[in-house]
Amino acid sequence: MESWKKKREWDFIVNRTYVPFSLSSSCFNTCKKYLDKVLSVPIDDIYASYKDDNYFGKGSREAFAEVQLKRLREEGPAFLWHMGDICEKEGNKLLAYTNTLYASDVSQKSHTHIAGVLMEISDRQRAFSVFLLYVLSLDAFLDSELSRIIKKYVTDSRDILEWKKVLSEPIKLNEGQFEQLSLLKILSSIGDKKDITGENKLLLKGIQDHLKRFSWLSLRWLIGKPPSSKDIMERMEHLFDIGEIPEKIKMLEHKPAEVEKLAEEFIKKFSVEETDRKMIYMVKEYVYLRTYRTDVINQALFHTIPFLEEAAKRLSISYAEILYLSPEEISESLRVGKLLSKIRIDERKKSWALFRDVGGLLILQGKDADEFAQIQDFINEDLKDIKEISGQVGFAGKVQGIVKVVLTPHDIDKVKRGDILVTVMTFPSYIAAMEKASAFITDEGGILCHAAIVAREMKKPCVISTKIATKVLKDGDSVEVDANNGIVKVLKRTE
């Protein structure tokens, strides 16, 4: 019997939209080959994905957490700091490697050279992907530890929530915040909105420099497209209308110092014990690492684009089509000089699934993908009749508006000023949409998540961790977001 036809025990882990190529490079977070080089975890070495739902072998997340917490109990906070340091060190090494490749000319390289580079990039990304789960698996522990510490010194429930928001803020800026700061600084030199034009050569130079550093942020898992100068100018016009440019620049520039200052105020005010103080700063570091680790993978994937474009050309398929292949399939096709006969891209466009075990990685297509999902019981519940959704408060407030569901960076442009942004989880690539939206609703997340942090910065109502918002709400639905109580009500369904 083929391995994929064997029934396995799974835990649903996350809903994310991938293409086969990008998922093939990051689904090794439970792979023993790479785990054992960092920190061995006793888990079932399997991974699956079907229709954006992703699964680990049963008990994997808990096993990751338990192994790390055992080491924490034995070695103290130094262990988790060490793991964080390794994550950043390995991430920076990966980007140093892919940055060099991105700048190279691939047009004159041989089929074999391009195949080898794509496999080398994938192998390095797969080795780094273990940090996706090391960090993620500690979310519940870090959240409960922060709550425990605050409740030890604070009794009022409202004060507890406010302090939790303050103490969960990371000290370091992430790449999305650096991108916002860069754009605001360019905008600060504009005296009049009419100067935001392609005729302004100084402005164009600033925009080109901005795009050179930050274009990758507009793609997530290779989904989306790099912004144009026109796209950036449209964002600038919107930000100019909102105003307060100097204040926003000051806020972002001073944010690291301000975040640390507020933490120290809490520590001093309540005479916080040293062990609790260390844990507060540990939480801040791991909240930062949540975004850092996916930023690394998305930037590294962006750096593969020239190689993917060249490979697509040589295999006589489009760039969009080559994303339906795994690195192994691309490399093998290049080595024989044509697309492998077993690959049916048209079928994959209709339905595909990924299955990985110790024997390797397999992209299932068409009927095989659907059969795999049936065998593994990957069935989605029908939630269309639900009229009210509850979640956790990310930032308080109450607004009404029209829903725009954003599942990938391709959906960003449909968000207009005042719309309600509904998504599985926000990412730095969604900032342009978040600037326009009047409120955010997410399926996932906690008080430490990206959506909650950005909502606090932008002071926009935010309801997180609804679990089902993207499955219940559709584009055009009219809703009320009561982020004072964590409730979303459907006022009118779109026809």
Coordinates of C-alpha atoms in Angstrom, one line a residue:
M1 CA 0.0 0.0 0.0
E2 CA 1.2 3.5 -0.8
S3 CA 2.3 5.4 2.3
W4 CA -0.2 8.2 1.8
K5 CA -3.2 5.8 1.8
K6 CA -2.4 4.7 5.4
K7 CA -4.7 6.4 7.9
R8 CA -2.7 8.5 10.4
E9 CA -3.6 10.4 13.6
W10 CA -3.4 14.2 13.2
D11 CA -3.7 17.4 15.0
F12 CA -4.9 20.5 13.1
I13 CA -2.2 23.1 13.6
V14 CA -2.9 26.2 11.5
N15 CA -4.8 27.4 8.4
R16 CA -2.5 29.0 5.9
T17 CA -2.6 29.5 2.2
Y18 CA 0.5 28.1 0.5
V19 CA 1.6 27.0 -3.0
P20 CA 3.2 23.6 -3.2
F21 CA 6.7 25.0 -3.7
S22 CA 6.7 27.3 -0.6
L23 CA 5.1 24.6 1.6
S24 CA 7.6 22.0 0.4
S25 CA 10.3 24.3 1.7
S26 CA 8.8 24.8 5.2
C27 CA 6.9 21.6 6.1
F28 CA 10.0 20.1 7.6
N29 CA 9.4 21.6 11.1
T30 CA 8.7 18.2 12.5
C31 CA 11.5 16.4 10.5
K32 CA 13.8 14.4 12.8
K33 CA 16.7 14.9 10.4
Y34 CA 16.7 18.6 11.2
L35 CA 15.3 18.6 14.7
D36 CA 18.1 16.4 16.0
K37 CA 20.6 19.0 15.0
V38 CA 19.0 21.6 17.3
L39 CA 16.9 19.9 20.0
S40 CA 15.6 16.4 19.6
V41 CA 11.8 16.0 20.0
P42 CA 10.1 12.5 20.2
I43 CA 7.3 13.0 17.6
D44 CA 5.7 11.3 14.6
D45 CA 7.7 12.6 11.6
I46 CA 4.8 13.5 9.4
Y47 CA 3.1 16.6 8.0
A48 CA 0.0 17.1 5.8
S49 CA -1.8 20.0 4.1
Y50 CA -5.1 20.1 2.2
K51 CA -7.2 23.2 1.2
D52 CA -5.1 25.5 3.4
D53 CA -5.5 23.4 6.5
N54 CA -2.2 22.1 7.9
Y55 CA -1.6 19.1 10.2
F56 CA 1.1 17.7 12.4
G57 CA 1.2 14.2 13.8
K58 CA -0.9 13.9 16.9
G59 CA 0.7 15.4 20.0
S60 CA 3.5 17.1 18.1
R61 CA 2.9 20.6 19.5
E62 CA 2.6 19.3 23.1
A63 CA 5.8 17.3 22.6
F64 CA 7.7 20.3 21.4
A65 CA 6.5 22.4 24.4
E66 CA 7.3 19.6 26.9
V67 CA 10.8 19.0 25.7
Q68 CA 11.6 22.7 25.9
L69 CA 9.9 23.2 29.3
K70 CA 11.8 20.2 30.7
R71 CA 15.1 21.9 29.7
L72 CA 13.8 25.2 31.1
R73 CA 13.2 23.5 34.5
E74 CA 16.6 22.0 34.4
E75 CA 18.7 24.9 33.1
G76 CA 16.6 28.0 33.8
P77 CA 15.8 30.9 31.5
A78 CA 19.3 30.6 29.9
F79 CA 18.0 27.7 27.9
L80 CA 15.2 29.6 26.2
W81 CA 17.5 32.6 25.5
H82 CA 20.0 30.1 23.9
M83 CA 17.2 28.8 21.6
G84 CA 16.3 32.3 20.7
D85 CA 19.9 33.2 19.9
I86 CA 20.2 30.1 17.7
C87 CA 17.0 31.0 15.8
E88 CA 18.4 34.5 15.0
K89 CA 21.9 33.2 14.2
E90 CA 20.6 30.6 11.8
G91 CA 18.0 32.9 10.2
N92 CA 20.7 35.5 9.5
K93 CA 23.0 32.8 8.0
L94 CA 20.2 31.7 5.7
L95 CA 19.5 35.3 4.5
A96 CA 23.2 36.0 4.0
Y97 CA 23.3 33.0 1.6
T98 CA 20.1 33.7 -0.3
N99 CA 20.9 37.4 -0.6
T100 CA 24.1 36.6 -2.5
L101 CA 22.2 34.3 -4.9
Y102 CA 19.4 36.9 -5.5
A103 CA 22.0 39.3 -6.9
S104 CA 23.5 36.8 -9.3
D105 CA 22.7 36.4 -13.0
V106 CA 21.1 33.0 -13.6
S107 CA 20.4 33.3 -17.4
Q108 CA 23.7 31.8 -18.4
K109 CA 23.7 29.0 -15.7
S110 CA 23.2 25.4 -16.7
H111 CA 20.1 23.4 -15.9
T112 CA 22.1 21.3 -13.5
H113 CA 23.4 24.5 -11.7
I114 CA 19.9 25.9 -11.3
A115 CA 18.6 22.6 -10.1
G116 CA 21.4 22.3 -7.5
V117 CA 20.9 25.9 -6.2
L118 CA 17.1 25.4 -5.8
M119 CA 17.7 22.2 -3.8
E120 CA 20.5 23.9 -1.7
I121 CA 18.2 26.8 -0.8
S122 CA 15.4 24.4 0.0
D123 CA 17.6 22.3 2.2
R124 CA 18.7 25.3 4.2
Q125 CA 15.1 26.6 4.5
R126 CA 14.0 23.2 5.7
A127 CA 16.7 23.2 8.3
F128 CA 15.6 26.6 9.6
S129 CA 11.9 25.6 9.5
V130 CA 12.2 23.7 12.7
F131 CA 12.1 27.1 14.5
L132 CA 8.6 27.6 13.2
L133 CA 7.4 25.0 15.8
Y134 CA 10.0 25.6 18.5
V135 CA 8.7 29.1 19.0
L136 CA 5.0 28.5 18.2
S137 CA 4.7 25.6 20.7
L138 CA 5.6 27.8 23.6
D139 CA 2.8 30.3 23.0
A140 CA 0.4 28.8 25.6
F141 CA 3.2 28.6 28.2
L142 CA 4.4 32.1 27.7
D143 CA 0.9 33.5 27.7
S144 CA 0.1 31.8 31.0
E145 CA 3.4 32.7 32.6
L146 CA 2.8 36.4 31.7
S147 CA -0.7 36.2 33.2
R148 CA 0.6 34.5 36.3
I149 CA 3.2 37.2 36.9
I150 CA 0.8 40.1 36.4
K151 CA -1.9 38.5 38.7
K152 CA 0.8 38.0 41.3
Y153 CA 1.1 41.8 41.6
V154 CA -2.2 43.2 40.2
T155 CA -5.7 42.4 41.3
D156 CA -8.0 44.6 39.2
S157 CA -9.1 42.7 36.0
R158 CA -9.0 45.7 33.8
D159 CA -5.5 46.6 35.0
I160 CA -4.4 43.0 34.4
L161 CA -5.5 43.2 30.8
E162 CA -3.8 46.6 30.2
W163 CA -0.5 45.4 31.8
K164 CA -0.6 42.3 29.7
K165 CA -0.8 44.4 26.5
V166 CA 2.1 46.5 27.7
L167 CA 4.3 43.6 28.8
S168 CA 3.7 41.5 25.7
E169 CA 5.1 44.2 23.4
P170 CA 8.4 43.1 21.9
I171 CA 11.3 45.6 22.3
K172 CA 12.8 45.0 18.9
L173 CA 11.1 46.4 15.8
N174 CA 10.2 43.8 13.1
E175 CA 10.7 44.2 9.4
G176 CA 7.1 45.4 8.9
Q177 CA 7.7 48.2 11.3
F178 CA 10.9 49.2 9.7
E179 CA 9.0 49.3 6.4
Q180 CA 6.4 51.6 7.8
L181 CA 9.1 53.9 9.3
S182 CA 11.0 54.0 5.9
L183 CA 7.8 55.0 4.1
L184 CA 6.9 57.7 6.7
K185 CA 10.3 59.2 6.5
I186 CA 10.1 59.5 2.7
L187 CA 6.6 61.0 3.1
S188 CA 7.9 63.5 5.7
S189 CA 9.8 65.4 3.0
I190 CA 6.5 66.0 1.0
G191 CA 5.0 69.4 1.7
D192 CA 1.9 69.0 -0.4
K193 CA -0.1 66.0 -1.6
K194 CA 0.2 67.0 -5.2
D195 CA 4.0 66.4 -4.9
I196 CA 3.3 62.7 -4.6
T197 CA 3.8 62.2 -8.3
G198 CA 6.0 60.3 -10.8
E199 CA 7.4 63.6 -11.9
N200 CA 9.1 64.1 -8.5
K201 CA 12.5 62.5 -9.1
L202 CA 13.7 62.8 -5.5
L203 CA 10.5 61.0 -4.4
L204 CA 11.0 58.3 -7.0
K205 CA 14.6 57.7 -5.8
G206 CA 13.4 57.3 -2.2
I207 CA 10.6 54.9 -3.3
Q208 CA 13.0 52.8 -5.4
D209 CA 15.4 52.5 -2.5
H210 CA 12.4 51.5 -0.3
L211 CA 11.3 48.9 -2.7
K212 CA 14.8 47.4 -3.0
R213 CA 14.8 46.6 0.7
F214 CA 11.1 45.9 1.4
S215 CA 9.4 44.5 -1.8
W216 CA 9.6 41.0 -0.3
L217 CA 7.2 42.0 2.4
S218 CA 4.3 42.1 -0.1
L219 CA 4.6 38.4 -0.8
R220 CA 3.8 35.6 1.7
W221 CA 4.8 32.1 0.9
L222 CA 5.4 33.4 -2.7
I223 CA 1.8 34.5 -3.0
G224 CA 1.3 38.1 -4.0
K225 CA 3.4 40.4 -6.1
P226 CA 6.0 43.0 -5.4
P227 CA 4.5 46.5 -5.2
S228 CA 5.2 49.1 -7.9
S229 CA 6.1 52.7 -7.4
K230 CA 2.5 53.6 -8.2
D231 CA 1.3 51.2 -5.4
I232 CA 3.6 53.0 -2.9
M233 CA 2.5 56.4 -4.0
E234 CA -1.2 55.4 -3.5
R235 CA -0.3 54.3 0.1
M236 CA 1.5 57.6 0.6
E237 CA -1.5 59.5 -0.5
H238 CA -3.7 57.6 2.0
L239 CA -1.1 58.2 4.8
F240 CA -0.9 61.9 3.9
D241 CA -4.7 62.2 4.2
I242 CA -4.6 60.7 7.7
G243 CA -1.8 63.0 8.7
E244 CA 0.3 63.0 11.9
I245 CA 3.4 61.9 10.0
P246 CA 6.0 63.4 12.4
E247 CA 4.2 61.8 15.4
K248 CA 4.1 58.4 13.8
I249 CA 7.8 58.6 12.9
K250 CA 8.6 59.5 16.5
M251 CA 6.4 56.7 17.9
L252 CA 8.2 54.1 15.8
E253 CA 11.7 55.4 16.4
H254 CA 11.1 55.6 20.1
K255 CA 9.1 52.5 20.4
P256 CA 11.9 50.1 21.6
A257 CA 13.0 52.5 24.4
E258 CA 9.3 53.3 25.3
V259 CA 8.4 49.6 25.5
E260 CA 11.4 48.9 27.7
K261 CA 10.6 51.9 29.9
L262 CA 7.0 50.7 30.5
A263 CA 8.2 47.3 31.4
E264 CA 10.7 48.8 33.9
E265 CA 7.9 50.9 35.3
F266 CA 5.9 47.8 36.1
I267 CA 8.9 46.1 37.6
K268 CA 9.7 49.1 39.8
K269 CA 6.1 49.9 40.8
F270 CA 5.4 46.4 42.1
S271 CA 8.9 45.4 43.2
V272 CA 8.9 42.5 40.8
E273 CA 11.1 39.6 41.7
E274 CA 14.2 38.9 39.5
T275 CA 12.9 35.6 38.1
D276 CA 9.6 37.3 37.1
R277 CA 11.5 40.1 35.5
K278 CA 13.6 37.7 33.4
M279 CA 10.4 35.9 32.2
I280 CA 8.8 39.2 31.2
Y281 CA 11.8 39.9 28.9
M282 CA 11.7 36.4 27.7
V283 CA 8.1 36.8 26.6
K284 CA 9.0 40.0 24.7
E285 CA 11.8 38.2 22.9
Y286 CA 9.6 35.3 21.8
V287 CA 6.9 37.6 20.6
Y288 CA 9.5 39.2 18.4
L289 CA 10.7 35.8 17.2
R290 CA 7.2 34.8 16.1
T291 CA 7.4 37.4 13.3
Y292 CA 11.2 37.1 12.8
R293 CA 11.2 33.4 11.9
T294 CA 8.4 33.8 9.2
D295 CA 10.1 37.0 7.9
V296 CA 13.3 35.0 7.3
I297 CA 11.5 32.2 5.4
N298 CA 9.5 34.7 3.3
Q299 CA 12.5 36.8 2.4
A300 CA 14.5 33.6 1.5
L301 CA 11.7 32.4 -0.7
F302 CA 11.6 35.8 -2.4
H303 CA 15.3 35.4 -3.2
T304 CA 14.5 32.2 -5.1
I305 CA 12.3 34.0 -7.6
P306 CA 15.0 34.6 -10.3
F307 CA 15.8 30.9 -10.2
L308 CA 12.2 29.9 -10.4
E309 CA 11.5 32.2 -13.3
E310 CA 14.5 30.9 -15.2
A311 CA 13.5 27.3 -14.4
A312 CA 9.9 27.9 -15.6
K313 CA 11.2 29.4 -18.9
R314 CA 13.4 26.3 -19.5
L315 CA 10.6 23.9 -18.7
S316 CA 8.2 25.9 -21.0
I317 CA 5.7 26.6 -18.2
S318 CA 4.7 29.9 -16.6
Y319 CA 6.2 31.2 -13.3
A320 CA 2.7 30.8 -11.7
E321 CA 2.7 27.1 -12.8
I322 CA 6.1 26.3 -11.5
L323 CA 4.9 27.2 -8.0
Y324 CA 2.7 24.0 -8.1
L325 CA 5.9 21.9 -8.1
S326 CA 8.1 20.9 -5.2
P327 CA 11.9 21.7 -5.3
E328 CA 12.6 18.0 -6.0
E329 CA 10.2 17.9 -9.0
I330 CA 11.7 21.1 -10.5
S331 CA 15.3 19.8 -10.0
E332 CA 14.5 16.4 -11.5
S333 CA 12.6 18.0 -14.5
L334 CA 15.6 20.3 -15.2
R335 CA 18.0 17.4 -15.1
V336 CA 16.0 15.6 -17.8
G337 CA 15.3 18.8 -19.7
K338 CA 11.5 18.7 -19.6
L339 CA 8.5 18.6 -17.1
L340 CA 8.1 15.1 -15.6
S341 CA 5.3 13.3 -17.3
K342 CA 3.7 12.4 -13.9
I343 CA 3.1 16.1 -13.0
R344 CA -0.3 17.4 -14.0
I345 CA -0.4 21.1 -13.2
D346 CA -4.0 21.5 -14.4
E347 CA -5.1 18.9 -11.9
R348 CA -3.1 20.6 -9.1
K349 CA -4.8 23.9 -9.9
K350 CA -8.1 22.2 -9.1
S351 CA -7.0 20.3 -6.0
W352 CA -3.7 19.4 -4.4
A353 CA -2.4 18.0 -1.1
L354 CA 1.0 17.6 0.5
F355 CA 2.1 14.6 2.5
R356 CA 5.5 14.2 4.1
D357 CA 6.8 11.3 6.2
V358 CA 10.3 9.8 6.8
G359 CA 10.1 8.4 3.3
G360 CA 10.0 11.8 1.6
L361 CA 7.6 14.4 0.3
L362 CA 4.7 13.9 -2.1
I363 CA 2.5 16.4 -3.9
L364 CA -0.9 14.7 -4.5
Q365 CA -3.0 16.1 -7.4
G366 CA -6.6 16.0 -8.4
K367 CA -8.6 12.9 -7.3
D368 CA -5.6 11.6 -5.4
A369 CA -5.5 14.7 -3.3
D370 CA -9.2 14.5 -2.5
E371 CA -8.9 10.8 -1.7
F372 CA -6.1 11.5 0.7
A373 CA -8.2 14.1 2.5
Q374 CA -11.1 11.6 2.8
I375 CA -8.8 8.9 4.2
Q376 CA -7.3 11.3 6.7
D377 CA -10.7 12.8 7.7
F378 CA -9.8 16.3 6.6
I379 CA -13.4 17.5 6.5
N380 CA -14.5 21.2 6.8
E381 CA -17.7 21.9 8.8
D382 CA -20.4 24.0 7.2
L383 CA -20.8 27.3 9.2
K384 CA -22.7 29.5 6.7
D385 CA -25.8 30.0 9.0
I386 CA -23.9 31.5 12.0
K387 CA -24.9 35.1 12.8
E388 CA -22.7 35.9 15.7
I389 CA -19.0 35.2 16.4
S390 CA -17.1 35.6 19.6
G391 CA -13.4 36.0 20.2
Q392 CA -10.8 37.7 22.3
V393 CA -10.3 41.5 22.5
G394 CA -7.2 42.6 20.7
F395 CA -8.0 46.3 21.1
A396 CA -11.2 47.8 22.3
G397 CA -13.7 49.8 20.2
K398 CA -16.9 49.4 18.3
V399 CA -17.5 50.0 14.6
Q400 CA -19.7 48.9 11.7
G401 CA -18.5 48.2 8.2
I402 CA -18.3 46.0 5.2
V403 CA -16.3 42.7 5.4
K404 CA -13.3 42.1 3.1
V405 CA -11.8 38.6 3.6
V406 CA -8.0 38.6 3.1
L407 CA -6.5 35.1 2.8
T408 CA -3.4 36.0 0.8
P409 CA -1.5 39.1 -0.3
H410 CA -3.4 38.9 -3.6
D411 CA -6.5 40.0 -1.6
I412 CA -4.9 43.2 -0.2
D413 CA -6.1 45.6 -3.0
K414 CA -9.8 44.9 -2.4
V415 CA -9.6 46.5 1.1
K416 CA -10.9 50.1 0.9
R417 CA -11.0 52.8 3.6
G418 CA -13.4 51.8 6.4
D419 CA -13.7 48.2 5.5
I420 CA -13.6 45.4 8.1
L421 CA -10.5 43.3 7.5
V422 CA -11.2 39.6 8.2
T423 CA -8.3 37.1 8.0
V424 CA -6.9 34.0 9.5
M425 CA -4.1 36.0 11.0
T426 CA -2.4 39.3 10.0
F427 CA 1.2 39.5 8.8
P428 CA 3.6 42.4 7.9
S429 CA 2.5 41.9 4.3
Y430 CA -1.0 43.0 5.3
I431 CA 0.0 46.4 6.6
A432 CA -1.2 48.4 3.6
A433 CA -4.7 46.9 4.1
M434 CA -4.6 47.4 7.9
E435 CA -3.9 51.1 7.3
K436 CA -7.2 51.4 5.4
A437 CA -9.4 49.1 7.5
S438 CA -11.5 50.4 10.4
A439 CA -11.2 47.1 12.3
F440 CA -9.6 43.7 12.3
I441 CA -11.1 40.2 12.9
T442 CA -8.9 37.1 12.9
D443 CA -9.4 33.4 13.3
E444 CA -6.2 32.9 15.3
G445 CA -4.0 34.7 17.7
G446 CA -3.7 35.8 21.3
I447 CA -2.8 39.0 23.1
L448 CA 0.8 38.4 21.8
C449 CA -0.1 38.2 18.1
H450 CA 0.7 40.5 15.3
A451 CA -3.0 41.7 14.8
A452 CA -3.3 42.7 18.5
I453 CA 0.0 44.5 18.5
V454 CA -0.8 46.5 15.3
A455 CA -4.3 47.2 16.5
R456 CA -2.9 48.8 19.6
E457 CA -0.5 50.9 17.5
M458 CA -3.2 52.0 15.1
K459 CA -5.9 52.2 17.8
K460 CA -8.4 50.2 15.8
P461 CA -11.0 47.8 17.2
C462 CA -9.7 44.2 16.9
V463 CA -11.3 40.8 17.8
I464 CA -8.9 37.9 17.6
S465 CA -9.0 34.1 18.0
T466 CA -12.6 33.7 16.7
K467 CA -11.5 30.4 15.1
I468 CA -14.2 30.6 12.4
A469 CA -14.4 34.2 11.1
T470 CA -13.0 33.5 7.6
K471 CA -15.4 30.6 7.2
V472 CA -18.5 32.4 8.4
L473 CA -18.0 35.9 6.9
K474 CA -17.9 36.7 3.2
D475 CA -16.9 39.8 1.1
G476 CA -19.7 42.4 1.2
D477 CA -21.3 41.2 4.5
S478 CA -22.3 44.1 6.8
V479 CA -21.1 43.5 10.4
E480 CA -20.8 45.2 13.7
V481 CA -17.5 44.7 15.5
D482 CA -17.9 45.1 19.2
A483 CA -14.3 44.8 20.3
N484 CA -15.2 46.0 23.8
N485 CA -16.8 42.6 24.4
G486 CA -15.1 40.5 21.7
I487 CA -18.3 40.0 19.6
V488 CA -18.9 40.2 15.9
K489 CA -22.5 40.4 14.7
V490 CA -23.7 39.9 11.1
L491 CA -26.1 42.7 10.3
K492 CA -26.7 41.9 6.6
R493 CA -25.5 39.1 4.4
T494 CA -24.3 40.0 0.9
E495 CA -26.6 38.7 -1.9

